Amino acid sequence: TNKGESVVEQGYFKSVAKAYEQLTGLRLVMQNWEDGSQGGLNCTAVNKETKKVVQFELEMDDDVEEGEEAEWDYTPGAHADLLPEYLREEISFPLSAAPKFVTRLVDALCEDTKK
């Protein structure tokens, strides 16, 4: 791999991560994703208006039988008490439900600003 290409790639991915954070309020730090293997995410959700910050982890559970869908395992972290009760406990959800999960989490964090 050309070192120049690697630096450009890193800049590109940092830009994508920053844009994602600005659009959703979620900062993602990848864990154990080397060599294309599935790993986990350390996540921080931030509501800049209310200064609420919540941390959680997502881990890919792709050890599924044929025909089944892989799942994300959610583990709440710091300040989970700011979230609704159902987001204060560990849960698992299929990959196809990930957009709904993110929407609900961000929505819950932004509830006070909707009024």
mmCIF file of C-alpha atoms in Angstrom:
data_model
loop_
_atom_site.group_PDB
_atom_site.id
_atom_site.type_symbol
_atom_site.label_atom_id
_atom_site.label_comp_id
_atom_site.label_asym_id
_atom_site.label_seq_id
_atom_site.Cartn_x
_atom_site.Cartn_y
_atom_site.Cartn_z
ATOM 1 C CA THR A 1 0.000 0.000 0.000
ATOM 2 C CA ASN A 2 1.254 3.428 -0.913
ATOM 3 C CA LYS A 3 1.768 5.579 2.197
ATOM 4 C CA GLY A 4 0.269 8.618 0.435
ATOM 5 C CA GLU A 5 -2.900 6.682 -0.386
ATOM 6 C CA SER A 6 -3.129 5.495 3.223
ATOM 7 C CA VAL A 7 -2.963 9.083 4.526
ATOM 8 C CA VAL A 8 -5.636 10.173 2.034
ATOM 9 C CA GLU A 9 -7.822 7.205 3.027
ATOM 10 C CA GLN A 10 -7.457 8.069 6.721
ATOM 11 C CA GLY A 11 -8.417 11.668 6.011
ATOM 12 C CA TYR A 12 -11.438 10.501 4.044
ATOM 13 C CA PHE A 13 -12.639 8.179 6.801
ATOM 14 C CA LYS A 14 -12.105 10.858 9.463
ATOM 15 C CA SER A 15 -14.199 13.235 7.365
ATOM 16 C CA VAL A 16 -16.969 10.644 7.011
ATOM 17 C CA ALA A 17 -16.914 9.993 10.781
ATOM 18 C CA LYS A 18 -17.056 13.739 11.514
ATOM 19 C CA ALA A 19 -19.971 14.246 9.112
ATOM 20 C CA TYR A 20 -21.815 11.302 10.707
ATOM 21 C CA GLU A 21 -21.236 12.800 14.154
ATOM 22 C CA GLN A 22 -22.519 16.203 13.030
ATOM 23 C CA LEU A 23 -25.632 14.680 11.434
ATOM 24 C CA THR A 24 -26.564 12.279 14.231
ATOM 25 C CA GLY A 25 -24.846 13.462 17.403
ATOM 26 C CA LEU A 26 -23.127 10.051 17.654
ATOM 27 C CA ARG A 27 -19.359 9.707 17.925
ATOM 28 C CA LEU A 28 -18.154 6.196 17.088
ATOM 29 C CA VAL A 29 -14.804 4.666 18.011
ATOM 30 C CA MET A 30 -14.180 1.292 16.425
ATOM 31 C CA GLN A 31 -12.764 -1.638 18.430
ATOM 32 C CA ASN A 32 -11.210 -4.814 17.042
ATOM 33 C CA TRP A 33 -12.073 -4.194 13.381
ATOM 34 C CA GLU A 34 -8.592 -5.013 12.093
ATOM 35 C CA ASP A 35 -8.323 -7.056 8.922
ATOM 36 C CA GLY A 36 -12.036 -6.744 8.159
ATOM 37 C CA SER A 37 -13.189 -8.800 11.136
ATOM 38 C CA GLN A 38 -16.346 -7.680 12.886
ATOM 39 C CA GLY A 39 -15.836 -5.815 16.115
ATOM 40 C CA GLY A 40 -17.466 -3.385 18.424
ATOM 41 C CA LEU A 41 -18.091 0.311 18.773
ATOM 42 C CA ASN A 42 -17.598 2.626 21.724
ATOM 43 C CA CYS A 43 -20.276 5.256 21.209
ATOM 44 C CA THR A 44 -20.908 8.681 22.661
ATOM 45 C CA ALA A 45 -24.226 10.402 21.981
ATOM 46 C CA VAL A 46 -24.197 14.163 22.514
ATOM 47 C CA ASN A 47 -26.994 16.712 22.586
ATOM 48 C CA LYS A 48 -25.085 19.978 22.283
ATOM 49 C CA GLU A 49 -28.145 22.098 23.105
ATOM 50 C CA THR A 50 -28.814 20.498 26.497
ATOM 51 C CA LYS A 51 -25.224 19.339 27.095
ATOM 52 C CA LYS A 52 -26.467 15.769 27.645
ATOM 53 C CA VAL A 53 -23.888 13.075 26.966
ATOM 54 C CA VAL A 54 -24.530 9.326 27.043
ATOM 55 C CA GLN A 55 -22.048 6.541 26.418
ATOM 56 C CA PHE A 56 -22.741 2.995 25.268
ATOM 57 C CA GLU A 57 -21.179 0.067 23.454
ATOM 58 C CA LEU A 58 -22.346 -1.883 20.441
ATOM 59 C CA GLU A 59 -20.814 -5.213 19.569
ATOM 60 C CA MET A 60 -21.488 -7.137 16.395
ATOM 61 C CA ASP A 61 -22.754 -10.644 17.078
ATOM 62 C CA ASP A 62 -22.307 -12.349 13.736
ATOM 63 C CA ASP A 63 -22.088 -15.871 15.161
ATOM 64 C CA VAL A 64 -25.446 -16.864 13.737
ATOM 65 C CA GLU A 65 -26.776 -19.926 12.053
ATOM 66 C CA GLU A 66 -27.433 -19.991 8.339
ATOM 67 C CA GLY A 67 -30.519 -18.017 7.415
ATOM 68 C CA GLU A 68 -30.451 -15.929 10.599
ATOM 69 C CA GLU A 69 -29.602 -12.247 10.707
ATOM 70 C CA ALA A 70 -26.582 -10.975 12.639
ATOM 71 C CA GLU A 71 -27.301 -8.768 15.636
ATOM 72 C CA TRP A 72 -25.906 -5.794 17.485
ATOM 73 C CA ASP A 73 -25.518 -6.221 21.252
ATOM 74 C CA TYR A 74 -26.136 -2.924 23.070
ATOM 75 C CA THR A 75 -24.598 -2.224 26.474
ATOM 76 C CA PRO A 76 -25.467 1.087 28.161
ATOM 77 C CA GLY A 77 -22.642 3.059 29.726
ATOM 78 C CA ALA A 78 -22.139 6.363 31.502
ATOM 79 C CA HIS A 79 -25.207 8.549 32.028
ATOM 80 C CA ALA A 80 -27.646 5.928 30.704
ATOM 81 C CA ASP A 81 -30.055 7.268 33.334
ATOM 82 C CA LEU A 82 -30.733 10.128 30.879
ATOM 83 C CA LEU A 83 -32.329 7.620 28.501
ATOM 84 C CA PRO A 84 -35.734 5.908 28.655
ATOM 85 C CA GLU A 85 -35.870 2.785 30.811
ATOM 86 C CA TYR A 86 -35.733 0.379 27.848
ATOM 87 C CA LEU A 87 -32.354 1.876 26.833
ATOM 88 C CA ARG A 88 -30.879 1.466 30.322
ATOM 89 C CA GLU A 89 -30.606 -2.302 29.955
ATOM 90 C CA GLU A 90 -28.567 -4.548 27.675
ATOM 91 C CA ILE A 91 -30.472 -5.484 24.534
ATOM 92 C CA SER A 92 -29.800 -7.142 21.189
ATOM 93 C CA PHE A 93 -31.382 -6.220 17.895
ATOM 94 C CA PRO A 94 -30.984 -7.409 14.297
ATOM 95 C CA LEU A 95 -28.861 -5.417 11.854
ATOM 96 C CA SER A 96 -31.994 -4.418 9.957
ATOM 97 C CA ALA A 97 -33.290 -2.631 13.097
ATOM 98 C CA ALA A 98 -30.120 -0.542 13.566
ATOM 99 C CA PRO A 99 -31.515 2.630 11.909
ATOM 100 C CA LYS A 100 -34.584 2.483 14.168
ATOM 101 C CA PHE A 101 -32.359 1.950 17.235
ATOM 102 C CA VAL A 102 -30.167 4.960 16.385
ATOM 103 C CA THR A 103 -33.224 7.115 15.679
ATOM 104 C CA ARG A 104 -34.839 6.204 19.011
ATOM 105 C CA LEU A 105 -31.651 6.778 20.991
ATOM 106 C CA VAL A 106 -30.949 10.167 19.418
ATOM 107 C CA ASP A 107 -34.618 11.119 19.709
ATOM 108 C CA ALA A 108 -34.620 10.210 23.425
ATOM 109 C CA LEU A 109 -31.515 12.313 24.010
ATOM 110 C CA CYS A 110 -33.108 15.281 22.245
ATOM 111 C CA GLU A 111 -36.573 15.050 23.863
ATOM 112 C CA ASP A 112 -36.205 18.220 25.961
ATOM 113 C CA THR A 113 -35.309 20.337 22.928
ATOM 114 C CA LYS A 114 -38.494 19.511 20.984
ATOM 115 C CA LYS A 115 -40.760 21.698 23.103
#
